[in-house]
Structures are given as structure tokens and as C-alpha cells.
JSON list of C-alpha atoms in Angstrom, two decimals:
[
{"chain": "A", "resi": 1, "resn": "UNK", "atom": "CA", "xyz": [0.00, 0.00, 0.00]},
{"chain": "A", "resi": 2, "resn": "UNK", "atom": "CA", "xyz": [1.34, 3.44, -0.93]},
{"chain": "A", "resi": 3, "resn": "UNK", "atom": "CA", "xyz": [1.26, 5.80, 2.02]},
{"chain": "A", "resi": 4, "resn": "UNK", "atom": "CA", "xyz": [0.51, 9.51, 2.06]},
{"chain": "A", "resi": 5, "resn": "UNK", "atom": "CA", "xyz": [4.02, 10.97, 1.85]},
{"chain": "A", "resi": 6, "resn": "UNK", "atom": "CA", "xyz": [2.96, 14.23, 3.43]},
{"chain": "A", "resi": 7, "resn": "UNK", "atom": "CA", "xyz": [2.00, 12.38, 6.59]},
{"chain": "A", "resi": 8, "resn": "UNK", "atom": "CA", "xyz": [5.10, 10.11, 6.64]},
{"chain": "A", "resi": 9, "resn": "UNK", "atom": "CA", "xyz": [7.59, 11.32, 9.25]},
{"chain": "A", "resi": 10, "resn": "UNK", "atom": "CA", "xyz": [11.16, 10.46, 10.18]},
{"chain": "A", "resi": 11, "resn": "UNK", "atom": "CA", "xyz": [12.57, 11.77, 13.45]},
{"chain": "A", "resi": 12, "resn": "UNK", "atom": "CA", "xyz": [16.24, 12.02, 14.31]},
{"chain": "A", "resi": 13, "resn": "UNK", "atom": "CA", "xyz": [17.66, 12.36, 17.78]},
{"chain": "A", "resi": 14, "resn": "UNK", "atom": "CA", "xyz": [20.68, 14.66, 17.91]},
{"chain": "A", "resi": 15, "resn": "UNK", "atom": "CA", "xyz": [23.26, 13.75, 20.55]},
{"chain": "A", "resi": 16, "resn": "UNK", "atom": "CA", "xyz": [24.66, 10.29, 19.93]},
{"chain": "A", "resi": 17, "resn": "UNK", "atom": "CA", "xyz": [22.70, 9.95, 16.70]},
{"chain": "A", "resi": 18, "resn": "UNK", "atom": "CA", "xyz": [23.39, 12.85, 14.34]},
{"chain": "A", "resi": 19, "resn": "UNK", "atom": "CA", "xyz": [26.46, 14.05, 16.23]},
{"chain": "A", "resi": 20, "resn": "UNK", "atom": "CA", "xyz": [28.82, 12.92, 18.96]},
{"chain": "A", "resi": 21, "resn": "UNK", "atom": "CA", "xyz": [30.43, 16.33, 19.52]},
{"chain": "A", "resi": 22, "resn": "UNK", "atom": "CA", "xyz": [30.42, 17.71, 23.06]},
{"chain": "A", "resi": 23, "resn": "UNK", "atom": "CA", "xyz": [30.03, 21.02, 24.87]},
{"chain": "A", "resi": 24, "resn": "UNK", "atom": "CA", "xyz": [33.14, 22.87, 26.11]},
{"chain": "A", "resi": 25, "resn": "UNK", "atom": "CA", "xyz": [35.35, 21.06, 23.61]},
{"chain": "A", "resi": 26, "resn": "UNK", "atom": "CA", "xyz": [37.65, 24.11, 23.43]},
{"chain": "A", "resi": 27, "resn": "UNK", "atom": "CA", "xyz": [38.64, 23.94, 27.11]},
{"chain": "A", "resi": 28, "resn": "UNK", "atom": "CA", "xyz": [41.65, 22.02, 28.37]},
{"chain": "A", "resi": 29, "resn": "UNK", "atom": "CA", "xyz": [41.09, 18.33, 29.02]},
{"chain": "A", "resi": 30, "resn": "UNK", "atom": "CA", "xyz": [41.44, 18.93, 32.76]},
{"chain": "A", "resi": 31, "resn": "UNK", "atom": "CA", "xyz": [38.76, 21.62, 32.85]},
{"chain": "A", "resi": 32, "resn": "UNK", "atom": "CA", "xyz": [36.45, 19.74, 30.51]},
{"chain": "A", "resi": 33, "resn": "UNK", "atom": "CA", "xyz": [36.74, 16.61, 32.67]},
{"chain": "A", "resi": 34, "resn": "UNK", "atom": "CA", "xyz": [35.97, 18.69, 35.76]},
{"chain": "A", "resi": 35, "resn": "UNK", "atom": "CA", "xyz": [32.80, 19.99, 34.12]},
{"chain": "A", "resi": 36, "resn": "UNK", "atom": "CA", "xyz": [31.78, 16.51, 33.00]},
{"chain": "A", "resi": 37, "resn": "UNK", "atom": "CA", "xyz": [32.27, 15.15, 36.52]},
{"chain": "A", "resi": 38, "resn": "UNK", "atom": "CA", "xyz": [30.42, 17.95, 38.30]},
{"chain": "A", "resi": 39, "resn": "UNK", "atom": "CA", "xyz": [27.62, 18.51, 35.83]},
{"chain": "A", "resi": 40, "resn": "UNK", "atom": "CA", "xyz": [26.82, 15.20, 34.20]},
{"chain": "A", "resi": 41, "resn": "UNK", "atom": "CA", "xyz": [27.81, 12.76, 36.95]},
{"chain": "A", "resi": 42, "resn": "UNK", "atom": "CA", "xyz": [27.15, 14.59, 40.22]},
{"chain": "A", "resi": 43, "resn": "UNK", "atom": "CA", "xyz": [24.28, 16.92, 39.30]},
{"chain": "A", "resi": 44, "resn": "UNK", "atom": "CA", "xyz": [21.79, 15.13, 37.08]},
{"chain": "A", "resi": 45, "resn": "UNK", "atom": "CA", "xyz": [18.97, 17.28, 38.43]},
{"chain": "A", "resi": 46, "resn": "UNK", "atom": "CA", "xyz": [20.69, 20.47, 37.31]},
{"chain": "A", "resi": 47, "resn": "UNK", "atom": "CA", "xyz": [21.21, 18.98, 33.84]},
{"chain": "A", "resi": 48, "resn": "UNK", "atom": "CA", "xyz": [17.54, 18.00, 33.64]},
{"chain": "A", "resi": 49, "resn": "UNK", "atom": "CA", "xyz": [16.43, 21.48, 34.70]},
{"chain": "A", "resi": 50, "resn": "UNK", "atom": "CA", "xyz": [18.73, 22.97, 32.06]},
{"chain": "A", "resi": 51, "resn": "UNK", "atom": "CA", "xyz": [17.22, 20.69, 29.41]},
{"chain": "A", "resi": 52, "resn": "UNK", "atom": "CA", "xyz": [13.73, 21.73, 30.50]},
{"chain": "A", "resi": 53, "resn": "UNK", "atom": "CA", "xyz": [14.57, 25.41, 30.11]},
{"chain": "A", "resi": 54, "resn": "UNK", "atom": "CA", "xyz": [14.47, 26.21, 33.82]},
{"chain": "A", "resi": 55, "resn": "UNK", "atom": "CA", "xyz": [18.14, 27.23, 33.77]},
{"chain": "A", "resi": 56, "resn": "UNK", "atom": "CA", "xyz": [19.80, 29.19, 31.00]},
{"chain": "A", "resi": 57, "resn": "UNK", "atom": "CA", "xyz": [23.29, 28.60, 29.63]},
{"chain": "A", "resi": 58, "resn": "UNK", "atom": "CA", "xyz": [24.35, 31.74, 31.47]},
{"chain": "A", "resi": 59, "resn": "UNK", "atom": "CA", "xyz": [23.02, 30.36, 34.76]},
{"chain": "A", "resi": 60, "resn": "UNK", "atom": "CA", "xyz": [24.89, 27.08, 34.31]},
{"chain": "A", "resi": 61, "resn": "UNK", "atom": "CA", "xyz": [28.13, 28.78, 33.28]},
{"chain": "A", "resi": 62, "resn": "UNK", "atom": "CA", "xyz": [28.01, 30.94, 36.40]},
{"chain": "A", "resi": 63, "resn": "UNK", "atom": "CA", "xyz": [27.63, 27.82, 38.55]},
{"chain": "A", "resi": 64, "resn": "UNK", "atom": "CA", "xyz": [30.48, 26.10, 36.73]},
{"chain": "A", "resi": 65, "resn": "UNK", "atom": "CA", "xyz": [32.72, 29.15, 36.95]},
{"chain": "A", "resi": 66, "resn": "UNK", "atom": "CA", "xyz": [32.34, 29.15, 40.72]},
{"chain": "A", "resi": 67, "resn": "UNK", "atom": "CA", "xyz": [32.79, 25.39, 40.93]},
{"chain": "A", "resi": 68, "resn": "UNK", "atom": "CA", "xyz": [35.88, 24.89, 38.76]},
{"chain": "A", "resi": 69, "resn": "UNK", "atom": "CA", "xyz": [37.39, 28.33, 39.43]},
{"chain": "A", "resi": 70, "resn": "UNK", "atom": "CA", "xyz": [37.55, 29.60, 35.85]},
{"chain": "A", "resi": 71, "resn": "UNK", "atom": "CA", "xyz": [36.38, 33.02, 34.75]},
{"chain": "A", "resi": 72, "resn": "UNK", "atom": "CA", "xyz": [32.75, 33.06, 33.71]},
{"chain": "A", "resi": 73, "resn": "UNK", "atom": "CA", "xyz": [33.59, 34.64, 30.35]},
{"chain": "A", "resi": 74, "resn": "UNK", "atom": "CA", "xyz": [35.93, 31.75, 29.48]},
{"chain": "A", "resi": 75, "resn": "UNK", "atom": "CA", "xyz": [33.38, 29.08, 30.42]},
{"chain": "A", "resi": 76, "resn": "UNK", "atom": "CA", "xyz": [30.58, 30.82, 28.55]},
{"chain": "A", "resi": 77, "resn": "UNK", "atom": "CA", "xyz": [32.68, 31.59, 25.46]},
{"chain": "A", "resi": 78, "resn": "UNK", "atom": "CA", "xyz": [33.81, 27.97, 25.29]},
{"chain": "A", "resi": 79, "resn": "UNK", "atom": "CA", "xyz": [30.20, 26.77, 25.44]},
{"chain": "A", "resi": 80, "resn": "UNK", "atom": "CA", "xyz": [29.18, 29.05, 22.57]},
{"chain": "A", "resi": 81, "resn": "UNK", "atom": "CA", "xyz": [32.25, 28.20, 20.48]},
{"chain": "A", "resi": 82, "resn": "UNK", "atom": "CA", "xyz": [31.83, 24.46, 21.03]},
{"chain": "A", "resi": 83, "resn": "UNK", "atom": "CA", "xyz": [28.16, 24.67, 20.03]},
{"chain": "A", "resi": 84, "resn": "UNK", "atom": "CA", "xyz": [29.09, 26.47, 16.84]},
{"chain": "A", "resi": 85, "resn": "UNK", "atom": "CA", "xyz": [31.77, 23.91, 16.02]},
{"chain": "A", "resi": 86, "resn": "UNK", "atom": "CA", "xyz": [29.49, 20.87, 16.40]},
{"chain": "A", "resi": 87, "resn": "UNK", "atom": "CA", "xyz": [28.68, 19.20, 13.13]},
{"chain": "A", "resi": 88, "resn": "UNK", "atom": "CA", "xyz": [26.55, 16.63, 11.38]},
{"chain": "A", "resi": 89, "resn": "UNK", "atom": "CA", "xyz": [28.52, 14.56, 8.90]},
{"chain": "A", "resi": 90, "resn": "UNK", "atom": "CA", "xyz": [28.04, 15.82, 5.30]},
{"chain": "A", "resi": 91, "resn": "UNK", "atom": "CA", "xyz": [26.96, 12.40, 3.99]},
{"chain": "A", "resi": 92, "resn": "UNK", "atom": "CA", "xyz": [24.21, 12.29, 6.60]},
{"chain": "A", "resi": 93, "resn": "UNK", "atom": "CA", "xyz": [22.99, 15.76, 5.67]},
{"chain": "A", "resi": 94, "resn": "UNK", "atom": "CA", "xyz": [22.94, 14.77, 2.00]},
{"chain": "A", "resi": 95, "resn": "UNK", "atom": "CA", "xyz": [20.85, 11.73, 2.87]},
{"chain": "A", "resi": 96, "resn": "UNK", "atom": "CA", "xyz": [18.47, 13.82, 4.93]},
{"chain": "A", "resi": 97, "resn": "UNK", "atom": "CA", "xyz": [17.90, 16.25, 2.07]},
{"chain": "A", "resi": 98, "resn": "UNK", "atom": "CA", "xyz": [17.03, 13.31, -0.20]},
{"chain": "A", "resi": 99, "resn": "UNK", "atom": "CA", "xyz": [14.62, 11.97, 2.43]},
{"chain": "A", "resi": 100, "resn": "UNK", "atom": "CA", "xyz": [12.74, 15.26, 2.41]},
{"chain": "A", "resi": 101, "resn": "UNK", "atom": "CA", "xyz": [11.55, 14.41, -1.12]},
{"chain": "A", "resi": 102, "resn": "UNK", "atom": "CA", "xyz": [9.62, 11.50, 0.39]},
{"chain": "A", "resi": 103, "resn": "UNK", "atom": "CA", "xyz": [8.62, 12.58, 3.88]},
{"chain": "A", "resi": 104, "resn": "UNK", "atom": "CA", "xyz": [8.91, 15.18, 6.60]},
{"chain": "A", "resi": 105, "resn": "UNK", "atom": "CA", "xyz": [12.18, 15.07, 8.56]},
{"chain": "A", "resi": 106, "resn": "UNK", "atom": "CA", "xyz": [12.56, 16.41, 12.11]},
{"chain": "A", "resi": 107, "resn": "UNK", "atom": "CA", "xyz": [15.07, 16.66, 14.92]},
{"chain": "A", "resi": 108, "resn": "UNK", "atom": "CA", "xyz": [13.59, 15.85, 18.34]},
{"chain": "A", "resi": 109, "resn": "UNK", "atom": "CA", "xyz": [16.11, 16.21, 21.15]},
{"chain": "A", "resi": 110, "resn": "UNK", "atom": "CA", "xyz": [16.33, 16.45, 24.91]},
{"chain": "A", "resi": 111, "resn": "UNK", "atom": "CA", "xyz": [18.79, 19.30, 24.89]},
{"chain": "A", "resi": 112, "resn": "UNK", "atom": "CA", "xyz": [19.79, 22.66, 26.33]},
{"chain": "A", "resi": 113, "resn": "UNK", "atom": "CA", "xyz": [18.90, 26.20, 25.33]},
{"chain": "A", "resi": 114, "resn": "UNK", "atom": "CA", "xyz": [22.36, 26.63, 23.76]},
{"chain": "A", "resi": 115, "resn": "UNK", "atom": "CA", "xyz": [21.44, 24.04, 21.13]},
{"chain": "A", "resi": 116, "resn": "UNK", "atom": "CA", "xyz": [18.59, 26.23, 19.85]},
{"chain": "A", "resi": 117, "resn": "UNK", "atom": "CA", "xyz": [20.29, 29.56, 20.48]},
{"chain": "A", "resi": 118, "resn": "UNK", "atom": "CA", "xyz": [23.72, 28.87, 18.97]},
{"chain": "A", "resi": 119, "resn": "UNK", "atom": "CA", "xyz": [24.07, 25.60, 17.07]},
{"chain": "A", "resi": 120, "resn": "UNK", "atom": "CA", "xyz": [20.77, 25.61, 15.14]},
{"chain": "A", "resi": 121, "resn": "UNK", "atom": "CA", "xyz": [21.05, 29.14, 13.71]},
{"chain": "A", "resi": 122, "resn": "UNK", "atom": "CA", "xyz": [24.81, 28.85, 13.13]},
{"chain": "A", "resi": 123, "resn": "UNK", "atom": "CA", "xyz": [24.27, 25.77, 10.93]},
{"chain": "A", "resi": 124, "resn": "UNK", "atom": "CA", "xyz": [21.00, 27.10, 9.46]},
{"chain": "A", "resi": 125, "resn": "UNK", "atom": "CA", "xyz": [19.31, 23.85, 10.46]},
{"chain": "A", "resi": 126, "resn": "UNK", "atom": "CA", "xyz": [15.78, 25.21, 10.24]},
{"chain": "A", "resi": 127, "resn": "UNK", "atom": "CA", "xyz": [16.24, 25.37, 6.47]},
{"chain": "A", "resi": 128, "resn": "UNK", "atom": "CA", "xyz": [17.50, 21.77, 6.38]},
{"chain": "A", "resi": 129, "resn": "UNK", "atom": "CA", "xyz": [14.82, 20.07, 8.49]},
{"chain": "A", "resi": 130, "resn": "UNK", "atom": "CA", "xyz": [11.04, 20.38, 8.49]},
{"chain": "A", "resi": 131, "resn": "UNK", "atom": "CA", "xyz": [11.11, 21.20, 12.19]},
{"chain": "A", "resi": 132, "resn": "UNK", "atom": "CA", "xyz": [13.26, 21.05, 15.31]},
{"chain": "A", "resi": 133, "resn": "UNK", "atom": "CA", "xyz": [11.82, 20.18, 18.71]},
{"chain": "A", "resi": 134, "resn": "UNK", "atom": "CA", "xyz": [14.13, 20.82, 21.67]},
{"chain": "A", "resi": 135, "resn": "UNK", "atom": "CA", "xyz": [13.05, 20.08, 25.25]},
{"chain": "A", "resi": 136, "resn": "UNK", "atom": "CA", "xyz": [14.49, 23.38, 26.49]},
{"chain": "A", "resi": 137, "resn": "UNK", "atom": "CA", "xyz": [12.12, 25.28, 24.17]},
{"chain": "A", "resi": 138, "resn": "UNK", "atom": "CA", "xyz": [9.00, 23.37, 25.23]},
{"chain": "A", "resi": 139, "resn": "UNK", "atom": "CA", "xyz": [9.64, 22.54, 28.89]},
{"chain": "A", "resi": 140, "resn": "UNK", "atom": "CA", "xyz": [9.01, 18.82, 28.37]},
{"chain": "A", "resi": 141, "resn": "UNK", "atom": "CA", "xyz": [11.11, 15.79, 27.46]},
{"chain": "A", "resi": 142, "resn": "UNK", "atom": "CA", "xyz": [10.39, 13.72, 24.40]},
{"chain": "A", "resi": 143, "resn": "UNK", "atom": "CA", "xyz": [9.71, 10.45, 26.23]},
{"chain": "A", "resi": 144, "resn": "UNK", "atom": "CA", "xyz": [6.76, 11.63, 28.33]},
{"chain": "A", "resi": 145, "resn": "UNK", "atom": "CA", "xyz": [3.00, 11.89, 27.94]},
{"chain": "A", "resi": 146, "resn": "UNK", "atom": "CA", "xyz": [2.31, 15.21, 26.29]},
{"chain": "A", "resi": 147, "resn": "UNK", "atom": "CA", "xyz": [6.03, 15.45, 25.47]},
{"chain": "A", "resi": 148, "resn": "UNK", "atom": "CA", "xyz": [7.88, 16.43, 22.33]},
{"chain": "A", "resi": 149, "resn": "UNK", "atom": "CA", "xyz": [6.79, 13.43, 20.27]},
{"chain": "A", "resi": 150, "resn": "UNK", "atom": "CA", "xyz": [3.14, 14.05, 21.09]},
{"chain": "A", "resi": 151, "resn": "UNK", "atom": "CA", "xyz": [3.52, 17.75, 20.29]},
{"chain": "A", "resi": 152, "resn": "UNK", "atom": "CA", "xyz": [5.14, 16.96, 16.94]},
{"chain": "A", "resi": 153, "resn": "UNK", "atom": "CA", "xyz": [2.37, 14.54, 15.99]},
{"chain": "A", "resi": 154, "resn": "UNK", "atom": "CA", "xyz": [-0.29, 17.09, 16.85]},
{"chain": "A", "resi": 155, "resn": "UNK", "atom": "CA", "xyz": [1.49, 19.93, 15.04]},
{"chain": "A", "resi": 156, "resn": "UNK", "atom": "CA", "xyz": [1.76, 17.88, 11.85]},
{"chain": "A", "resi": 157, "resn": "UNK", "atom": "CA", "xyz": [-1.59, 16.04, 12.04]},
{"chain": "A", "resi": 158, "resn": "UNK", "atom": "CA", "xyz": [0.27, 12.75, 11.95]},
{"chain": "A", "resi": 159, "resn": "UNK", "atom": "CA", "xyz": [0.37, 9.47, 13.90]},
{"chain": "A", "resi": 160, "resn": "UNK", "atom": "CA", "xyz": [3.08, 7.34, 15.47]},
{"chain": "A", "resi": 161, "resn": "UNK", "atom": "CA", "xyz": [2.14, 4.55, 13.06]},
{"chain": "A", "resi": 162, "resn": "UNK", "atom": "CA", "xyz": [3.37, 6.68, 10.15]},
{"chain": "A", "resi": 163, "resn": "UNK", "atom": "CA", "xyz": [6.63, 7.63, 11.85]},
{"chain": "A", "resi": 164, "resn": "UNK", "atom": "CA", "xyz": [10.16, 6.26, 12.14]},
{"chain": "A", "resi": 165, "resn": "UNK", "atom": "CA", "xyz": [12.53, 7.30, 14.93]},
{"chain": "A", "resi": 166, "resn": "UNK", "atom": "CA", "xyz": [16.33, 7.09, 14.76]},
{"chain": "A", "resi": 167, "resn": "UNK", "atom": "CA", "xyz": [17.68, 7.32, 18.32]},
{"chain": "A", "resi": 168, "resn": "UNK", "atom": "CA", "xyz": [20.50, 5.86, 20.42]},
{"chain": "A", "resi": 169, "resn": "UNK", "atom": "CA", "xyz": [18.40, 5.53, 23.58]},
{"chain": "A", "resi": 170, "resn": "UNK", "atom": "CA", "xyz": [16.74, 2.19, 24.36]},
{"chain": "A", "resi": 171, "resn": "UNK", "atom": "CA", "xyz": [14.41, 3.95, 26.82]},
{"chain": "A", "resi": 172, "resn": "UNK", "atom": "CA", "xyz": [13.23, 6.43, 24.20]},
{"chain": "A", "resi": 173, "resn": "UNK", "atom": "CA", "xyz": [12.93, 3.68, 21.58]},
{"chain": "A", "resi": 174, "resn": "UNK", "atom": "CA", "xyz": [10.70, 1.65, 23.92]},
{"chain": "A", "resi": 175, "resn": "UNK", "atom": "CA", "xyz": [8.48, 4.68, 24.55]},
{"chain": "A", "resi": 176, "resn": "UNK", "atom": "CA", "xyz": [8.11, 5.30, 20.82]},
{"chain": "A", "resi": 177, "resn": "UNK", "atom": "CA", "xyz": [7.36, 1.69, 19.84]},
{"chain": "A", "resi": 178, "resn": "UNK", "atom": "CA", "xyz": [4.76, 1.34, 22.59]},
{"chain": "A", "resi": 179, "resn": "UNK", "atom": "CA", "xyz": [2.89, 4.16, 20.88]},
{"chain": "A", "resi": 180, "resn": "UNK", "atom": "CA", "xyz": [2.97, 2.41, 17.53]},
{"chain": "A", "resi": 181, "resn": "UNK", "atom": "CA", "xyz": [6.03, 3.95, 15.90]},
{"chain": "A", "resi": 182, "resn": "UNK", "atom": "CA", "xyz": [8.97, 2.23, 14.22]},
{"chain": "A", "resi": 183, "resn": "UNK", "atom": "CA", "xyz": [12.53, 2.64, 15.50]},
{"chain": "A", "resi": 184, "resn": "UNK", "atom": "CA", "xyz": [16.07, 2.28, 14.23]},
{"chain": "A", "resi": 185, "resn": "UNK", "atom": "CA", "xyz": [18.57, 2.21, 17.09]},
{"chain": "A", "resi": 186, "resn": "UNK", "atom": "CA", "xyz": [21.62, 4.33, 16.27]},
{"chain": "A", "resi": 187, "resn": "UNK", "atom": "CA", "xyz": [24.81, 2.67, 17.42]},
{"chain": "A", "resi": 188, "resn": "UNK", "atom": "CA", "xyz": [28.48, 3.42, 16.87]},
{"chain": "A", "resi": 189, "resn": "UNK", "atom": "CA", "xyz": [30.86, 2.32, 14.15]},
{"chain": "A", "resi": 190, "resn": "UNK", "atom": "CA", "xyz": [29.80, -0.04, 11.38]},
{"chain": "A", "resi": 191, "resn": "UNK", "atom": "CA", "xyz": [26.40, -0.70, 12.94]},
{"chain": "A", "resi": 192, "resn": "UNK", "atom": "CA", "xyz": [25.64, 3.01, 12.95]},
{"chain": "A", "resi": 193, "resn": "UNK", "atom": "CA", "xyz": [26.55, 3.34, 9.26]},
{"chain": "A", "resi": 194, "resn": "UNK", "atom": "CA", "xyz": [24.36, 0.35, 8.41]},
{"chain": "A", "resi": 195, "resn": "UNK", "atom": "CA", "xyz": [21.34, 1.76, 10.23]},
{"chain": "A", "resi": 196, "resn": "UNK", "atom": "CA", "xyz": [21.75, 5.16, 8.60]},
{"chain": "A", "resi": 197, "resn": "UNK", "atom": "CA", "xyz": [21.97, 3.57, 5.15]},
{"chain": "A", "resi": 198, "resn": "UNK", "atom": "CA", "xyz": [18.78, 1.62, 5.89]},
{"chain": "A", "resi": 199, "resn": "UNK", "atom": "CA", "xyz": [16.98, 4.81, 6.82]},
{"chain": "A", "resi": 200, "resn": "UNK", "atom": "CA", "xyz": [18.02, 6.48, 3.57]},
{"chain": "A", "resi": 201, "resn": "UNK", "atom": "CA", "xyz": [16.21, 3.91, 1.43]},
{"chain": "A", "resi": 202, "resn": "UNK", "atom": "CA", "xyz": [13.16, 5.60, -0.17]},
{"chain": "A", "resi": 203, "resn": "UNK", "atom": "CA", "xyz": [11.22, 2.32, -0.29]},
{"chain": "A", "resi": 204, "resn": "UNK", "atom": "CA", "xyz": [11.02, 2.43, 3.50]},
{"chain": "A", "resi": 205, "resn": "UNK", "atom": "CA", "xyz": [8.71, 5.41, 3.23]},
{"chain": "A", "resi": 206, "resn": "UNK", "atom": "CA", "xyz": [6.69, 4.57, 0.13]},
{"chain": "A", "resi": 207, "resn": "UNK", "atom": "CA", "xyz": [5.50, 1.07, 0.95]},
{"chain": "A", "resi": 208, "resn": "UNK", "atom": "CA", "xyz": [4.21, -0.93, 3.91]}
]
């Protein structure tokens, strides 16, 4: 059966799926490791609040500056510069542009305000995807009732059954499949390349 292409949707996660680049990549290894330890290992709640838009990048950089004893301007500048230097591999972007001939293509990400404020405009991503849904902009995570996936479906008058998710999170994949969607798990190395090539096959979107 040929599906309605306008309703067919493919959703890409960002971190760990489209890119593996990290924040504060321009700092020394010592300072970057200190941030990773404090922020992502010791203070999950702060990270979650940042991803929900309850803390700004400026707020977090002030906290980090005090914690790791580096000038605020250096911490903040590094965050902005690292966001602007993140990239999506060119072959993936070429594949995504081809996919847009067959379906709507979105980024849905649990991410921070700096993703939307710096990376997205710097790379002109809103011209390269049909929409970008970031948790920090909506105040909800993707894997929750009334979350980003539900918002996307409502915005585009679509259904999970007509959607494919590419994500590296088993938890998110389970959430999506329980609602009727299809999932490709993004993994590293050869497996990742194989999954991406599978996604870029037009027949996946034209027939069921």
C-alpha cells in the first residue's frame, strides 16, 4: 500500500545519533573533565532542569565558573564556540535532504537552550529540516505523555504509526514503539553506518 508521503515522518535524535560532539570542547582536558564530573555525573537534576529550560546557559556557566574556578567569560565563550563547532557529517545531511523528497524530517532532542540559540542558527538547520523540537524550548522531554513526540504529531496532524525514529536511547525507543512507531537504534561504528543507510532507502517510506 502506498502511504501519504505528506504524513510520513522520520525523526532524528541529535546527541549520539546525528552528532557525537560535546560542549566545552575548546577547554583544556582537565577543565572539561571537571565539568563533565560535576555537571553530568554529580548533578543530574541540574542537567535536567537545564534541558527543561528552567536554567539558561548563562546560569549554568556561572555555577560552573564558581565550581571549577575559571572566569565566567571563558566558560561561557567555550560553550558558545563548542556549540558552533558541532557538526553533522556531510553524507548524513545529503541523505536527509534526499529523504525530504519522500517525507517530513525532524530533529527531536532532549537538549539545552544553547542548542537552539547557537548551534541551530549557526548551521541554518531550520532550512535543512522540516522542524526542530528541543526540550528546552517546550519545557518537556520527548519520552513523556504530552512530550515532544506528542507535540510533533499534533502539530503535523500525523500518527506514530506513520513515523520512524532514529535514536540511540533504548528507553526512548521503547516509549516510541509502545505508541505504535517504528525505531532504528543508532549505534556506533559499522552498525551506525548500516542503520543510517537503511533509513536512507526511499522504499522504507513509500510502501508498507
